């Protein structure tokens, strides 16, 4: 299985940085007994591997060679590949550029490299379907892609909609080999007009496609803002506390505000 890391974005919300935003140090990890800073995108790579990916494709812009220098050709048990997205023209373009290296028989996992979320192994809960979303509860879904469900069936994606009617957003997703091909084909047929993945999914559903949403997420932080960065540090510190319950993030950082609640998921 492939994991796709769309890492060509400019990161304008958290600039200026002297390096790619995906290498922003967030928290730390033990490396042979020595603590060292952890790049934010490492959390996604680890979660993709826990979800079953044994190959990871980074989609990067021409100026982000520091990501290749940082990660190299392997991370843990996964082999790494890199594809260039000449311009940051949206998530759909980034995801489907990975078709350069992804075979016709491989399932695909996709996440966002400037996020931190829990549980770490939540991607493993996604079924073997053409398209499935890992969902997280937030207080302000208008900053994300809110997912409307009928049971587990996805009925509509509300893309950054001010009056979103669901507080469950997608944080990552899985596609079968057929799902990846069908969505790529549809995107091409629509003259690549979709910048956001949610608008493409809505067209896919309208054309007879199907998707499922799994409410297995507990905490989700967008680290692309200063407040999001601070919230991620708090969340990671709490997750390492084996005594206190893991906190559940109910308001992600899109609006600069956040609330951290103790206990189980909403």
mmCIF file of N, CA and C in Angstrom, residues 207-255:
data_model
loop_
_atom_site.group_PDB
_atom_site.id
_atom_site.type_symbol
_atom_site.label_atom_id
_atom_site.label_comp_id
_atom_site.label_asym_id
_atom_site.label_seq_id
_atom_site.Cartn_x
_atom_site.Cartn_y
_atom_site.Cartn_z
ATOM 1 N N UNK A 207 -22.078 11.111 -9.502
ATOM 2 C CA UNK A 207 -21.942 10.250 -10.679
ATOM 3 C C UNK A 207 -22.162 8.777 -10.354
ATOM 4 N N UNK A 208 -22.530 8.483 -9.095
ATOM 5 C CA UNK A 208 -22.815 7.106 -8.720
ATOM 6 C C UNK A 208 -21.760 6.439 -7.877
ATOM 7 N N UNK A 209 -20.684 7.151 -7.547
ATOM 8 C CA UNK A 209 -19.658 6.598 -6.676
ATOM 9 C C UNK A 209 -20.141 6.536 -5.240
ATOM 10 N N UNK A 210 -19.398 5.833 -4.406
ATOM 11 C CA UNK A 210 -19.765 5.713 -3.004
ATOM 12 C C UNK A 210 -18.534 5.897 -2.122
ATOM 13 N N UNK A 211 -18.781 6.359 -0.900
ATOM 14 C CA UNK A 211 -17.707 6.551 0.073
ATOM 15 C C UNK A 211 -18.281 6.308 1.457
ATOM 16 N N UNK A 212 -17.413 5.923 2.380
ATOM 17 C CA UNK A 212 -17.829 5.715 3.764
ATOM 18 C C UNK A 212 -17.006 6.618 4.671
ATOM 19 N N UNK A 213 -17.583 6.983 5.805
ATOM 20 C CA UNK A 213 -16.897 7.785 6.801
ATOM 21 C C UNK A 213 -16.860 7.041 8.120
ATOM 22 N N UNK A 214 -15.687 6.942 8.714
ATOM 23 C CA UNK A 214 -15.497 6.190 9.953
ATOM 24 C C UNK A 214 -15.118 7.162 11.071
ATOM 25 N N UNK A 215 -15.941 7.215 12.105
ATOM 26 C CA UNK A 215 -15.724 8.145 13.221
ATOM 27 C C UNK A 215 -14.761 7.542 14.237
ATOM 28 N N UNK A 216 -13.511 7.326 13.807
ATOM 29 C CA UNK A 216 -12.506 6.720 14.674
ATOM 30 C C UNK A 216 -11.505 7.735 15.209
ATOM 31 N N UNK A 217 -11.582 8.985 14.753
ATOM 32 C CA UNK A 217 -10.659 10.008 15.208
ATOM 33 C C UNK A 217 -11.087 10.591 16.542
ATOM 34 N N UNK A 218 -10.109 10.982 17.365
ATOM 35 C CA UNK A 218 -10.381 11.554 18.677
ATOM 36 C C UNK A 218 -9.870 12.983 18.810
ATOM 37 N N UNK A 219 -8.716 13.275 18.216
ATOM 38 C CA UNK A 219 -8.119 14.600 18.356
ATOM 39 C C UNK A 219 -7.417 14.973 17.062
ATOM 40 N N UNK A 220 -7.587 16.219 16.642
ATOM 41 C CA UNK A 220 -7.036 16.657 15.360
ATOM 42 C C UNK A 220 -6.591 18.108 15.476
ATOM 43 N N UNK A 221 -5.336 18.381 15.104
ATOM 44 C CA UNK A 221 -4.791 19.739 15.171
ATOM 45 C C UNK A 221 -4.158 20.102 13.838
ATOM 46 N N UNK A 222 -4.540 21.250 13.309
ATOM 47 C CA UNK A 222 -3.893 21.844 12.141
ATOM 48 C C UNK A 222 -2.744 22.705 12.659
ATOM 49 N N UNK A 223 -1.509 22.316 12.335
ATOM 50 C CA UNK A 223 -0.335 22.996 12.874
ATOM 51 C C UNK A 223 0.098 24.153 11.977
ATOM 52 N N UNK A 224 -0.741 24.534 11.021
ATOM 53 C CA UNK A 224 -0.369 25.568 10.066
ATOM 54 C C UNK A 224 -0.483 26.979 10.576
ATOM 55 N N UNK A 225 -0.863 27.170 11.827
ATOM 56 C CA UNK A 225 -0.916 28.503 12.431
ATOM 57 C C UNK A 225 -0.159 28.475 13.752
ATOM 58 N N UNK A 226 0.165 29.648 14.278
ATOM 59 C CA UNK A 226 0.882 29.713 15.554
ATOM 60 C C UNK A 226 0.046 29.092 16.665
ATOM 61 N N UNK A 227 -1.258 29.416 16.710
ATOM 62 C CA UNK A 227 -2.104 28.829 17.738
ATOM 63 C C UNK A 227 -2.234 27.318 17.560
ATOM 64 N N UNK A 228 -2.284 26.879 16.312
ATOM 65 C CA UNK A 228 -2.311 25.452 16.067
ATOM 66 C C UNK A 228 -1.029 24.775 16.529
ATOM 67 N N UNK A 229 0.093 25.439 16.306
ATOM 68 C CA UNK A 229 1.374 24.907 16.760
ATOM 69 C C UNK A 229 1.377 24.747 18.280
ATOM 70 N N UNK A 230 0.892 25.754 18.980
ATOM 71 C CA UNK A 230 0.855 25.685 20.441
ATOM 72 C C UNK A 230 -0.073 24.573 20.924
ATOM 73 N N UNK A 231 -1.214 24.432 20.235
ATOM 74 C CA UNK A 231 -2.154 23.387 20.609
ATOM 75 C C UNK A 231 -1.554 22.002 20.392
ATOM 76 N N UNK A 232 -0.810 21.839 19.303
ATOM 77 C CA UNK A 232 -0.179 20.551 19.018
ATOM 78 C C UNK A 232 0.828 20.183 20.099
ATOM 79 N N UNK A 233 1.581 21.155 20.562
ATOM 80 C CA UNK A 233 2.547 20.883 21.633
ATOM 81 C C UNK A 233 1.813 20.392 22.880
ATOM 82 N N UNK A 234 0.697 21.058 23.215
ATOM 83 C CA UNK A 234 -0.096 20.653 24.374
ATOM 84 C C UNK A 234 -0.657 19.245 24.197
ATOM 85 N N UNK A 235 -1.181 18.969 23.012
ATOM 86 C CA UNK A 235 -1.762 17.665 22.735
ATOM 87 C C UNK A 235 -0.721 16.560 22.826
ATOM 88 N N UNK A 236 0.455 16.794 22.262
ATOM 89 C CA UNK A 236 1.508 15.784 22.295
ATOM 90 C C UNK A 236 2.005 15.542 23.712
ATOM 91 N N UNK A 237 2.123 16.622 24.483
ATOM 92 C CA UNK A 237 2.561 16.472 25.874
ATOM 93 C C UNK A 237 1.543 15.652 26.659
ATOM 94 N N UNK A 238 0.258 15.919 26.433
ATOM 95 C CA UNK A 238 -0.781 15.187 27.149
ATOM 96 C C UNK A 238 -0.832 13.726 26.719
ATOM 97 N N UNK A 239 -0.558 13.463 25.438
ATOM 98 C CA UNK A 239 -0.617 12.094 24.942
ATOM 99 C C UNK A 239 0.504 11.237 25.516
ATOM 100 N N UNK A 240 1.578 11.879 25.968
ATOM 101 C CA UNK A 240 2.700 11.151 26.552
ATOM 102 C C UNK A 240 2.533 10.932 28.046
ATOM 103 N N UNK A 241 1.461 11.493 28.605
ATOM 104 C CA UNK A 241 1.182 11.331 30.024
ATOM 105 C C UNK A 241 0.375 10.053 30.203
ATOM 106 N N UNK A 242 0.991 9.028 30.731
ATOM 107 C CA UNK A 242 0.333 7.722 30.838
ATOM 108 C C UNK A 242 -0.680 7.665 31.965
ATOM 109 N N UNK A 243 -0.747 8.730 32.776
ATOM 110 C CA UNK A 243 -1.678 8.718 33.903
ATOM 111 C C UNK A 243 -2.984 9.392 33.523
ATOM 112 N N UNK A 244 -2.885 10.607 32.957
ATOM 113 C CA UNK A 244 -4.093 11.351 32.600
ATOM 114 C C UNK A 244 -4.692 10.793 31.324
ATOM 115 N N UNK A 245 -6.030 10.861 31.154
ATOM 116 C CA UNK A 245 -6.652 10.437 29.890
ATOM 117 C C UNK A 245 -6.167 11.308 28.751
ATOM 118 N N UNK A 246 -6.163 10.734 27.564
ATOM 119 C CA UNK A 246 -5.770 11.512 26.391
ATOM 120 C C UNK A 246 -6.796 12.615 26.148
ATOM 121 N N UNK A 247 -6.349 13.850 25.876
ATOM 122 C CA UNK A 247 -7.304 14.931 25.623
ATOM 123 C C UNK A 247 -7.940 14.789 24.254
ATOM 124 N N UNK A 248 -9.144 15.291 24.129
ATOM 125 C CA UNK A 248 -9.830 15.336 22.844
ATOM 126 C C UNK A 248 -9.927 16.775 22.395
ATOM 127 N N UNK A 249 -9.396 17.068 21.216
ATOM 128 C CA UNK A 249 -9.459 18.432 20.696
ATOM 129 C C UNK A 249 -10.816 18.645 20.070
ATOM 130 N N UNK A 250 -11.582 19.588 20.588
ATOM 131 C CA UNK A 250 -12.913 19.848 20.075
ATOM 132 C C UNK A 250 -12.944 21.065 19.164
ATOM 133 N N UNK A 251 -11.947 21.947 19.243
ATOM 134 C CA UNK A 251 -11.909 23.103 18.343
ATOM 135 C C UNK A 251 -10.539 23.153 17.720
ATOM 136 N N UNK A 252 -10.455 22.855 16.427
ATOM 137 C CA UNK A 252 -9.164 22.888 15.759
ATOM 138 C C UNK A 252 -8.759 24.324 15.497
ATOM 139 N N UNK A 253 -7.528 24.519 15.032
ATOM 140 C CA UNK A 253 -6.911 25.833 15.132
ATOM 141 C C UNK A 253 -7.139 26.741 13.936
ATOM 142 N N UNK A 254 -8.093 26.471 13.091
ATOM 143 C CA UNK A 254 -8.287 27.297 11.914
ATOM 144 C C UNK A 254 -8.619 28.737 12.235
ATOM 145 N N UNK A 255 -9.312 28.973 13.368
ATOM 146 C CA UNK A 255 -9.701 30.329 13.707
ATOM 147 C C UNK A 255 -8.801 30.934 14.761
#
